[in-house]
Each structure stands twice: as C-alpha cells, then as structure tokens.
CSV table of C-alpha atoms in Angstrom, one decimal:
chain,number,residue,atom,x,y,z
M,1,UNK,CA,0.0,0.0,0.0
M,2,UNK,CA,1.1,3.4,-0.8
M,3,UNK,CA,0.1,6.9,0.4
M,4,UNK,CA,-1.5,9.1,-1.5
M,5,UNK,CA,-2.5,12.7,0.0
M,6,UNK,CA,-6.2,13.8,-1.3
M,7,UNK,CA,-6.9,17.9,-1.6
M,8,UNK,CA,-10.3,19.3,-0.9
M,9,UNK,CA,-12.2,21.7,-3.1
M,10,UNK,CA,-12.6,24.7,-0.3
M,11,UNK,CA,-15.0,24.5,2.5
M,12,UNK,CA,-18.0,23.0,0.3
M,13,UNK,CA,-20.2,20.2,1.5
M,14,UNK,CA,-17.1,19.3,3.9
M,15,UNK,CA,-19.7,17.0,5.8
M,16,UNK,CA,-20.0,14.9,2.9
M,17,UNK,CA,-16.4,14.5,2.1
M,18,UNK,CA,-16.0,11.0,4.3
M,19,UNK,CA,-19.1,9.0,2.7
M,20,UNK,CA,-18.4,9.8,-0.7
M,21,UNK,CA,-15.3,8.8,-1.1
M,22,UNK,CA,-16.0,5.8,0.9
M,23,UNK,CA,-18.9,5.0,-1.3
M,24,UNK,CA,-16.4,5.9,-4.3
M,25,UNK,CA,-14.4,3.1,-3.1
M,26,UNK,CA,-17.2,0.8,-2.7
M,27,UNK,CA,-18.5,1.4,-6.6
M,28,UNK,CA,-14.4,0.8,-7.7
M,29,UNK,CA,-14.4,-2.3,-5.1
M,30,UNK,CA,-11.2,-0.8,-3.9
M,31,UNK,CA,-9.2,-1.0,-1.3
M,32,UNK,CA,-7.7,1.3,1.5
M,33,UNK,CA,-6.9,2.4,5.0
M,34,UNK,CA,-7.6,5.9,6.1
M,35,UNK,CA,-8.8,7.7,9.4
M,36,UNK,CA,-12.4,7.9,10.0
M,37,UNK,CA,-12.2,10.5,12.3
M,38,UNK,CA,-14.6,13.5,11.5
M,39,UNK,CA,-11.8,16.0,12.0
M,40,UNK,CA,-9.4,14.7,10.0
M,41,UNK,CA,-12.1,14.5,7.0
M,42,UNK,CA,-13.1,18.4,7.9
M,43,UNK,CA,-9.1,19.5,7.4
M,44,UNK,CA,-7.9,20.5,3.4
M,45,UNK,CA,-5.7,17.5,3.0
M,46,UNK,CA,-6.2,13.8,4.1
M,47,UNK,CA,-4.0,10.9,3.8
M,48,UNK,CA,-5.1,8.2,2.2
M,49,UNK,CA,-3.4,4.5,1.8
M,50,UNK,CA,-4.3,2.6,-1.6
M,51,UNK,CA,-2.9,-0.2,-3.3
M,52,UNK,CA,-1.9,2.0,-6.4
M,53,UNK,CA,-2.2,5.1,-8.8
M,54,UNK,CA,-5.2,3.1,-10.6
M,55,UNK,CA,-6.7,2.8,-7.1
M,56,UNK,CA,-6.6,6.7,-6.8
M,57,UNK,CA,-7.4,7.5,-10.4
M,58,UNK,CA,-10.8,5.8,-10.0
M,59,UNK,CA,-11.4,7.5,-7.1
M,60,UNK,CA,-10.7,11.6,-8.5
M,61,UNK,CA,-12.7,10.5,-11.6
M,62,UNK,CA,-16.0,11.1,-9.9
M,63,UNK,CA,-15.6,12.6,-6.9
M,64,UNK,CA,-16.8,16.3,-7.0
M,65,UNK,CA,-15.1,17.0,-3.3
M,66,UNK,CA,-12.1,15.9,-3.8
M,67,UNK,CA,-9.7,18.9,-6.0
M,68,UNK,CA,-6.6,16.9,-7.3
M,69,UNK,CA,-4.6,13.5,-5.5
M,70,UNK,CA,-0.8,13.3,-4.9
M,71,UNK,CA,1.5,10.7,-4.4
M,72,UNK,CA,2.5,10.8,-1.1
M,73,UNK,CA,6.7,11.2,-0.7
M,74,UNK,CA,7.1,13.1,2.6
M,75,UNK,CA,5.2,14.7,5.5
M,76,UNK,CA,6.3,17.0,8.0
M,77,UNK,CA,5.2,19.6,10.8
M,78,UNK,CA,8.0,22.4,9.9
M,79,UNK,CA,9.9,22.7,6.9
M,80,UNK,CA,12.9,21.9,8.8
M,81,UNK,CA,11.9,18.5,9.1
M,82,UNK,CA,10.6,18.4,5.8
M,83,UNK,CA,13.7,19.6,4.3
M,84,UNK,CA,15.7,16.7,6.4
M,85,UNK,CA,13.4,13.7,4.8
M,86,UNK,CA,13.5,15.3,1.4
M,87,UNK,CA,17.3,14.4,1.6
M,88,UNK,CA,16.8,11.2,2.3
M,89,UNK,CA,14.1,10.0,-0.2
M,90,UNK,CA,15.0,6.9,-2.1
M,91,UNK,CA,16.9,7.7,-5.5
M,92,UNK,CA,14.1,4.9,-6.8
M,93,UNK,CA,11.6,6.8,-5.3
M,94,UNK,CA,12.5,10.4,-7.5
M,95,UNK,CA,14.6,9.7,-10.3
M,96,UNK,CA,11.9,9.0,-12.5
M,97,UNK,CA,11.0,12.5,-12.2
M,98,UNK,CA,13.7,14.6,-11.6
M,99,UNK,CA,16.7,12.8,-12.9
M,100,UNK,CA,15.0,11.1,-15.8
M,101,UNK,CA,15.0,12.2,-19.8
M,102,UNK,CA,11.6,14.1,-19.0
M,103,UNK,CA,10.5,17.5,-17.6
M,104,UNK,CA,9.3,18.8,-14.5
M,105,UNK,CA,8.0,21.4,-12.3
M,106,UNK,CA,7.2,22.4,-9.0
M,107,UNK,CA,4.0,23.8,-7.3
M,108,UNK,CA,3.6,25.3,-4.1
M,109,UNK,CA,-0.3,26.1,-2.6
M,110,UNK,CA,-1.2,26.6,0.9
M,111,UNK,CA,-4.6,25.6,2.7
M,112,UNK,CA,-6.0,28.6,5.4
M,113,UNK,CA,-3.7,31.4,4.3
M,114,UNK,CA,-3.0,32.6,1.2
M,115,UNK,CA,0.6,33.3,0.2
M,116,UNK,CA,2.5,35.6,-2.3
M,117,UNK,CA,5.2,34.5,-4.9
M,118,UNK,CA,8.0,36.0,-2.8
M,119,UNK,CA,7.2,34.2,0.1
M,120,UNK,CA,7.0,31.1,-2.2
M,121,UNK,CA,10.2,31.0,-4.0
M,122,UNK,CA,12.3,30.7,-0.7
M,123,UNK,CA,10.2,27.8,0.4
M,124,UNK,CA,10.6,26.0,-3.0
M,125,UNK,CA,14.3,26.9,-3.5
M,126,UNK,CA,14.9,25.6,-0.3
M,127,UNK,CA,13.5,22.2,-0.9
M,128,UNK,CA,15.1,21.7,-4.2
M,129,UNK,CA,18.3,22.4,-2.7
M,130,UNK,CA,17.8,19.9,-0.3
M,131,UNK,CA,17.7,17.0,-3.3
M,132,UNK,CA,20.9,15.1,-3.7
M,133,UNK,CA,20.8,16.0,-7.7
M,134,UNK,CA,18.0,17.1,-10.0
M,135,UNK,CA,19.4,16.3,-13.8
M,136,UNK,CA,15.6,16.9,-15.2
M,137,UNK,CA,14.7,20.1,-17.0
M,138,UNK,CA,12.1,22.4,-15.8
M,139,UNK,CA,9.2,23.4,-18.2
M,140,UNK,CA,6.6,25.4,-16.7
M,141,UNK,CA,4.3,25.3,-19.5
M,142,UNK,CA,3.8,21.8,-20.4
M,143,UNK,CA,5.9,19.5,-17.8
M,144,UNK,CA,6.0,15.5,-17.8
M,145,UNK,CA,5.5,15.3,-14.1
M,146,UNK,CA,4.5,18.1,-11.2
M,147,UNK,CA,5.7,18.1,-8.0
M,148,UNK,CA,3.6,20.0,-5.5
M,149,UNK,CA,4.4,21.0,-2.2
M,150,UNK,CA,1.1,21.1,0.0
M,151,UNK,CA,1.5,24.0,2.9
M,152,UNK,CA,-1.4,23.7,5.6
M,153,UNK,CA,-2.2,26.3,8.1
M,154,UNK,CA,-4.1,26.7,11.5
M,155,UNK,CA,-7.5,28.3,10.4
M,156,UNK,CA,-8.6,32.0,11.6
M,157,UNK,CA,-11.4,31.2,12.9
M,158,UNK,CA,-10.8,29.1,15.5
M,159,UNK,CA,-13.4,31.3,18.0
M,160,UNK,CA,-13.1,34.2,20.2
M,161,UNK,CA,-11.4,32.9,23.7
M,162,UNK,CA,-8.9,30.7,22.0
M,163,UNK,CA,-5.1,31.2,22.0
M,164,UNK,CA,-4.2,30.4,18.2
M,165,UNK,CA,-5.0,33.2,16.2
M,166,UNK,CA,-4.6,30.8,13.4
M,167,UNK,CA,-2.4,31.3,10.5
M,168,UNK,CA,0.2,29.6,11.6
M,169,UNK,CA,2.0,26.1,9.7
M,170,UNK,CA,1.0,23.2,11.4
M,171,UNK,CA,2.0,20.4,8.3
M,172,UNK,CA,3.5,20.1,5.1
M,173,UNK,CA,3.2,17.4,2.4
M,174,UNK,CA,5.3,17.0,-0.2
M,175,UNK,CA,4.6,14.7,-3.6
M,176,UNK,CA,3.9,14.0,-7.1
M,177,UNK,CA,0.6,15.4,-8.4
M,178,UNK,CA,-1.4,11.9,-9.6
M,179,UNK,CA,-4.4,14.0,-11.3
M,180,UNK,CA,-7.9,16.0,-10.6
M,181,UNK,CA,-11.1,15.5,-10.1
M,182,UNK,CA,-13.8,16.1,-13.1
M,183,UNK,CA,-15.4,18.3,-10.7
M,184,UNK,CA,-15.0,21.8,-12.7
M,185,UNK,CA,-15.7,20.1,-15.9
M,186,UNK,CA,-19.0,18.5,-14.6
M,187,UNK,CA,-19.9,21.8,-12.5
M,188,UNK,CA,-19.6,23.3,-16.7
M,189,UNK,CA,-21.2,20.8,-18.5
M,190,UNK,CA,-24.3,20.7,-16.5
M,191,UNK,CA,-24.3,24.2,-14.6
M,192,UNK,CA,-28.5,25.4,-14.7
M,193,UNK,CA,-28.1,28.2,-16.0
M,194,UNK,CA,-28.1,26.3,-19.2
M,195,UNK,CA,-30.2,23.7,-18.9
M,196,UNK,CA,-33.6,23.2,-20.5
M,197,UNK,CA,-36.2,22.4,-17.7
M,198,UNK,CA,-35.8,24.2,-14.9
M,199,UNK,CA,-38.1,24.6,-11.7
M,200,UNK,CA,-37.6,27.2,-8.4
M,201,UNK,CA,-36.2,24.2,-6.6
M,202,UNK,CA,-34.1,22.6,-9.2
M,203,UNK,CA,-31.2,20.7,-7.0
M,204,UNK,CA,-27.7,22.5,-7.2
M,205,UNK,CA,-25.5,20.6,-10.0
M,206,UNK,CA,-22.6,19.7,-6.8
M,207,UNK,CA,-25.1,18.4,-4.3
M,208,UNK,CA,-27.0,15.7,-6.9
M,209,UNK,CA,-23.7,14.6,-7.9
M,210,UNK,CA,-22.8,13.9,-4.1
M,211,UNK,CA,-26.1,12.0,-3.7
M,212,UNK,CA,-25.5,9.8,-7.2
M,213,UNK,CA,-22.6,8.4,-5.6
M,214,UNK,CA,-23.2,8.5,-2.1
M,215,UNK,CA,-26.0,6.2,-3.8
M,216,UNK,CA,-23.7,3.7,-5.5
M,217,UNK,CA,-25.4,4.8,-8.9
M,218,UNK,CA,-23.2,2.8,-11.3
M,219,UNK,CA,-23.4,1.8,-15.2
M,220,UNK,CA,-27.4,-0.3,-15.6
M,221,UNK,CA,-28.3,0.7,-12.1
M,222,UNK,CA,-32.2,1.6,-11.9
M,223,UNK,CA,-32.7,5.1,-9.8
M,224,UNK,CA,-35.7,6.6,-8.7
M,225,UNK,CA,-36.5,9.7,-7.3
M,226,UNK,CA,-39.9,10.1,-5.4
M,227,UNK,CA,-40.0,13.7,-5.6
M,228,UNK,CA,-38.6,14.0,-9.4
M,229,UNK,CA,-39.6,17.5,-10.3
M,230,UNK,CA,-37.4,18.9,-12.8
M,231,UNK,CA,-34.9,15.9,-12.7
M,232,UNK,CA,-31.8,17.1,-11.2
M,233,UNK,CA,-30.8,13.6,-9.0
M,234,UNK,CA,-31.5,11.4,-11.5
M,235,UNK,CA,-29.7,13.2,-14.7
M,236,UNK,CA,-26.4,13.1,-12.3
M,237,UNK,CA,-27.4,9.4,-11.9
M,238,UNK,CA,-27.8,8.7,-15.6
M,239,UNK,CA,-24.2,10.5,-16.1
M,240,UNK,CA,-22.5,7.5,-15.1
M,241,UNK,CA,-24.5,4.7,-16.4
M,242,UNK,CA,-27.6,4.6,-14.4
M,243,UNK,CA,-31.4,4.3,-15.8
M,244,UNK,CA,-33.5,7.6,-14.1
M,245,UNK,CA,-36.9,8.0,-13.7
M,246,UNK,CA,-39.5,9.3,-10.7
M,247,UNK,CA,-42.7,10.7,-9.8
M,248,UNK,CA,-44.0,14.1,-8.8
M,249,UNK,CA,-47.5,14.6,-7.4
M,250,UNK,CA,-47.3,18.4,-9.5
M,251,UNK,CA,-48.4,17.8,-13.0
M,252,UNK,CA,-47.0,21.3,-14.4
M,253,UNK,CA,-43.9,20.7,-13.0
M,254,UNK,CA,-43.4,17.3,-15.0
M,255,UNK,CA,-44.6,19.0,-18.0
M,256,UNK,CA,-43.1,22.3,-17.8
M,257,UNK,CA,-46.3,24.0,-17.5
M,258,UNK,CA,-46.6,27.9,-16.0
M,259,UNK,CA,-44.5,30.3,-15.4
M,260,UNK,CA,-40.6,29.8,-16.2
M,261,UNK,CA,-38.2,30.3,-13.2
M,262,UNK,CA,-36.1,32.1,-15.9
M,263,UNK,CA,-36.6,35.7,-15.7
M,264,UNK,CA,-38.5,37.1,-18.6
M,265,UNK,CA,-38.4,33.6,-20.1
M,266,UNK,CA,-41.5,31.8,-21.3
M,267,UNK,CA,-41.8,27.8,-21.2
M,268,UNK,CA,-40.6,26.0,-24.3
M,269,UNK,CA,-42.6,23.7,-26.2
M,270,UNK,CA,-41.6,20.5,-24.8
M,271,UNK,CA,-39.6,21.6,-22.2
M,272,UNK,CA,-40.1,19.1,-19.8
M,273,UNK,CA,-37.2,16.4,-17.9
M,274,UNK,CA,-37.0,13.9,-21.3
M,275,UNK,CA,-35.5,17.4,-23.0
M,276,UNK,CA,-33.1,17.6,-20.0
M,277,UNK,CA,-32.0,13.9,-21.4
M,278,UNK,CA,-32.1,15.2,-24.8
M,279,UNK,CA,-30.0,18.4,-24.1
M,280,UNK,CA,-26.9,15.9,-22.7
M,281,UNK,CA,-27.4,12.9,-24.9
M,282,UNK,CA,-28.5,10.8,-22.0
M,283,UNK,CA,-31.7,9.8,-23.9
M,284,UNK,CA,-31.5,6.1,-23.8
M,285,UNK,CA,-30.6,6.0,-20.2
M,286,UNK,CA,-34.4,7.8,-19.3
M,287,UNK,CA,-36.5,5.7,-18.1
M,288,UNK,CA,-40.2,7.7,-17.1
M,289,UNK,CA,-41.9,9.9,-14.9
M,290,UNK,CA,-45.9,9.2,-13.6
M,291,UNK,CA,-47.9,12.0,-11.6
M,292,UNK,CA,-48.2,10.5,-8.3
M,293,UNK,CA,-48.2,10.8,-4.8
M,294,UNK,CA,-45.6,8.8,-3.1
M,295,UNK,CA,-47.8,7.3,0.0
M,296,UNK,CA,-49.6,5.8,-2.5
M,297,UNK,CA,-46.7,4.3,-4.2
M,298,UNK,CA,-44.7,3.4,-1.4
M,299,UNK,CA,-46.0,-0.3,-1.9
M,300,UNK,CA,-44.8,0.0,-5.5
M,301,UNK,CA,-41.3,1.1,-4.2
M,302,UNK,CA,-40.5,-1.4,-1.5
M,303,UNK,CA,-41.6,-4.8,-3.6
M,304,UNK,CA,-40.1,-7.9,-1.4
M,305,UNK,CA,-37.2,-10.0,-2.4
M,306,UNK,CA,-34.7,-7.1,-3.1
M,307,UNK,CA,-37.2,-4.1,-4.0
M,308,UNK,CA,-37.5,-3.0,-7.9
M,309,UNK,CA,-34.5,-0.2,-7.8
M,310,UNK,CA,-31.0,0.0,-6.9
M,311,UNK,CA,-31.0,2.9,-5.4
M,312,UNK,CA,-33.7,5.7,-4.2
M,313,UNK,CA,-32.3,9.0,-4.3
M,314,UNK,CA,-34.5,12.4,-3.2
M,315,UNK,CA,-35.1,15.5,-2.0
M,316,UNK,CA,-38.3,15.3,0.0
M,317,UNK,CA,-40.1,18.9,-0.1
M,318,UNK,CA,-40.0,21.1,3.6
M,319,UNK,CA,-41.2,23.6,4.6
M,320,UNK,CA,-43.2,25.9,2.2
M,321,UNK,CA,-42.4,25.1,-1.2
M,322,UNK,CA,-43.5,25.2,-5.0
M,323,UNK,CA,-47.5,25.1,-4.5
M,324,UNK,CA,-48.5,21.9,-5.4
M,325,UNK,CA,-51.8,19.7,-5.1
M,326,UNK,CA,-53.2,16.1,-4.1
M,327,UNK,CA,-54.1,14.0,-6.8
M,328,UNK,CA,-56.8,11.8,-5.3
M,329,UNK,CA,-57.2,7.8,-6.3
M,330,UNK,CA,-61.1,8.0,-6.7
M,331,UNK,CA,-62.6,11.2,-8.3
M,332,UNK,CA,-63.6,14.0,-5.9
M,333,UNK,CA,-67.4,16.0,-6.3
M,334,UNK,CA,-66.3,19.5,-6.3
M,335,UNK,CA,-68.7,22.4,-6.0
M,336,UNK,CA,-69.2,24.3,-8.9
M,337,UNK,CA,-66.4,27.6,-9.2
M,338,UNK,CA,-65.1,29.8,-11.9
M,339,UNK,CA,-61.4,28.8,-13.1
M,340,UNK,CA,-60.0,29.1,-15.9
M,341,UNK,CA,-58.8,26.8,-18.8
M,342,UNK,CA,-54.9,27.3,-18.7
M,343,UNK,CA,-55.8,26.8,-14.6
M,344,UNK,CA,-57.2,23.8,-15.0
M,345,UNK,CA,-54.5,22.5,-17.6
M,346,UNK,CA,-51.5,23.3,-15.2
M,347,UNK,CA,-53.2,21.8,-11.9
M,348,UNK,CA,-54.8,18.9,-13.2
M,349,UNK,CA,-53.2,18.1,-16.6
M,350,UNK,CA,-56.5,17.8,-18.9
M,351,UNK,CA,-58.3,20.0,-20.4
M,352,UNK,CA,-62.0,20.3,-19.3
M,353,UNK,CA,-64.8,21.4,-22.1
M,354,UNK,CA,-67.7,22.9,-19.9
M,355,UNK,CA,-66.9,25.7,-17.0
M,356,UNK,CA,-69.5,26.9,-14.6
C-alpha cells in the first residue's frame, strides 16, 4: 500500500467528504486504510493509503469533493523537518521525475492562508536544494511530471477565547501530483443556468452529484426519485450509467407548464425532464416519470425480495415550497367555481370542455 494525500475543493459540502469517497471506493471495489475520524475529514488534505495510482485515479474521476490526489513522498510539521526527509528520499523513489530524460516542475499552494510568490520561492528553492541531484529540465508550461508542495495552516477562525489566532503552519506534504477530479468540468457541462427544464427548486448541479454516488449509482443501475420535479438527481445518476426516472405529485412541473423560473423567459414547447436527457445525450438512459403521490406508491417502491431499484435518491419537499396539489385515487365532487382553462390544464393536466 502506498500513500496518497487527497486535496479538498474549499469549505464545500465538507460534511459529505467521508461517505463519498468511501462510497467511491465501494463502486471501484477498492481497497484502503484511512482515518475515519470526522476532524481529520473536515481538514484540506487527508492521507489516504491505496494499493496503487489506478486505485486513486478511479477514485478523482467522480468525486466532486475531492480537488486533485498526490503521491505521497514526505510529510512534515515544519519545513525543517521536511527539508531533512527530502534528503533522504530513495533515489528509486525520485529519479523518474527529476533525474529522468523528462521535464518537470514544481507547485507550491497553501490551505487557510493565502501566500504571495515572494514568500513562495524561498520555500521552493529551499527544498530543491535539499535533493541530492535534479538532472531533469524544468518546463513550466507543459511539464511531464509536477511536484507539489502542499502548505497547511491553522484556520482563523478558531473562535473568540482561543489562543491560536490561526495562520500559523502546522503540516506540510510533499509529492507527485497523480491527477484532478472532473469536478470543474461537470460543475460546466451541467451548470443550470443552461439547462432546458428548470423549476424554483431545481437541486444544485454539486449536491445531486454527491447524492448519485453517495448512492452507489453505477453503469445499468435503476434510480428513482420520489419527488422528481425537474430531474436534477436522477440526470447526475444517468451521467455515469444509471437508468432515471421518478414521480411528482405536480403535474405542471413534470410537464413544464406555468411560469418559467427564468426571468423574462416563457416555457418552451416540450420543455419538460425527457428534454433535460435530450440536451446531454442521455436519452436512452431515461426511463419515465408518472404523476403521483408517493404514499400511495410506497407499496410500488418497496416490492419484497430485493425491491425494484438499486438505489432511491431524493429531495423530500420542507417547509413551504413550490404550490403543489393532491391528486386523489377516486374522483372527488367538487362544488361548482369559476377557473380558468390554462388553470385547470396546469393543476390537473387535462383540459376540461364545460366551466361553470
């Protein structure tokens, strides 16, 4: 087992950092050895044992918490002891990256405390120094291999009454970048702003994607959401192989009926979640939405001998939400009152011929 040093995209979701990349591991059947402690997981960098760079690559391909992975080559509390285990790497260890035909360079960032480049080039001159030999060239625009040195500092706000002020080094890591997540690239691809269907509760982009793998949604995997609406846990599902589909109790939501949530935007002709499949070529991984209301399907969803789906992924509503109504398993005598057509069509979904 090697170790490999894991480096956290900010302060976001930092409560969900643990269980995803556990659940990560599970979908990869991979395996490690890593603290479970809650306050090691809530800190910028964690070390992580795995078997290999495969191990980790499979890992960073998903994740949308963890930032980038390194190959772990040294760890220290001050950069005088860092500098004294830098001399004493293994040459088999470093040559293939800084004595070898290929090129190189050398990254410094720092976690709680944000330093300038003057303050950096002492810190990286140093550690190069401390290197036996380094026969590889430097190319700062397109190197074969990076080497990052990973500075982490005390947080600021620690509270009122306590003694550390924060900002001061407490650990530094030093070792061979491995690769980054697809996290930027998926927050692009499917950011809202662009997407077809859209509702006033449409699920942030970062959060589905946290609950498709915290779900173990994997390639043929059958996911269903509950409380569909506009289809945001179930696309990020259907981005890595899983069939999506749900139920929604609103009727104009499902169909993409009323007003748009996008400002001085009206609703497009068939704009409803199959165009959200459409719009990133996900088409044959949608399976159907019904109008429903969950407690009447919650024999439906929890069949015996397994259940129907792999996973059941949701955001149940709270609170006062998107105005919504009961759709009733007989038909219900209503007294007589004055609505409208286009009110009828986006609560019930038909269109009724006579109107008192």
């Amino acid at each position: 087992m090697k170790k490999y040093v894991f480096s956290f995209a900010a302060s976001e979701f930092v409560n969900f950092r643990w269980i995803e990349f556990k659940s990560l591991a599970e979908i990869e059947q991979l395996s490690y050895s890593v603290s479970e402690s809650k306050a090691d997981w809530l800190r910028p960098y964690i070390v992580v044992e795995m078997e290999n760079d495969d191990s980790v690559l499979s890992i960073i391909k998903r994740s949308v918490l963890i930032k980038s992975a390194f190959h772990l080559w040294c760890e220290a509390a001050t950069l005088s002891e860092l500098i004294e285990q830098v001399a004493n790497l293994p040459n088999e260890l470093i040559d293939p990256y800084l004595n070898g035909c290929g090129t190189f360079k050398i990254v410094l960032s720092s976690a709680h405390k944000k330093l300038k480049q003057e303050e950096k080039i002492p810190i990286i001159e140093t550690i190069l120094d401390a290197h036996e030999r380094i026969d590889a060239q430097v190319s700062l625009s397109s190197p074969d291999h990076q080497i990052n040195i990973l500075l982490e500092y005390t947080p600021k706000n620690l509270g009122k009454n306590t003694i550390n002020s924060g900002g001061q080094l407490c650990r530094l890591l030093y070792g061979r970048l491995i690769g980054s997540s697809i996290r930027r690239n998926m927050m692009n691809d499917y950011r809202l702003s662009e997407r077809a269907h859209l509702g006033n509760t449409t699920m942030n982009v970062t959060l589905a994607a946290i609950m498709a793998n915290v779900g173990l949604c994997r390639k043929s995997s059958f996911v269903w959401d509950p409380f569909i609406g506009t289809g945001s846990t179930v696309i990020a599902a259907s981005v890595w192989g899983s069939f999506g589909g749900g139920s929604d109790i609103d009727y104009s939501v499902l169909h993409g009926i009323g007003m748009s949530p996008k400002a001085g935007q009206e609703r497009r002709c068939g704009e409803t979640l199959r165009s959200n499949y459409e719009q990133y070529k996900l088409e044959s991984r949608y399976l159907d939405v019904m109008v429903a209301d969950i407690v009447s399907l919650h024999k439906f969803l929890r069949i015996p001998y397994g259940g129907l789906f792999d996973a059941i992924i949701t955001d149940p509503p709270y609170g006062f939400r998107e105005r919504s109504c009961k759709v009733s398993e007989q038909p219900v005598e209503r007294k007589p009152t004055l609505v409208t057509r286009h009110r009828l069509a986006e609560i019930m979904g038909v269109i009724h011929i006579g109107y008192v």
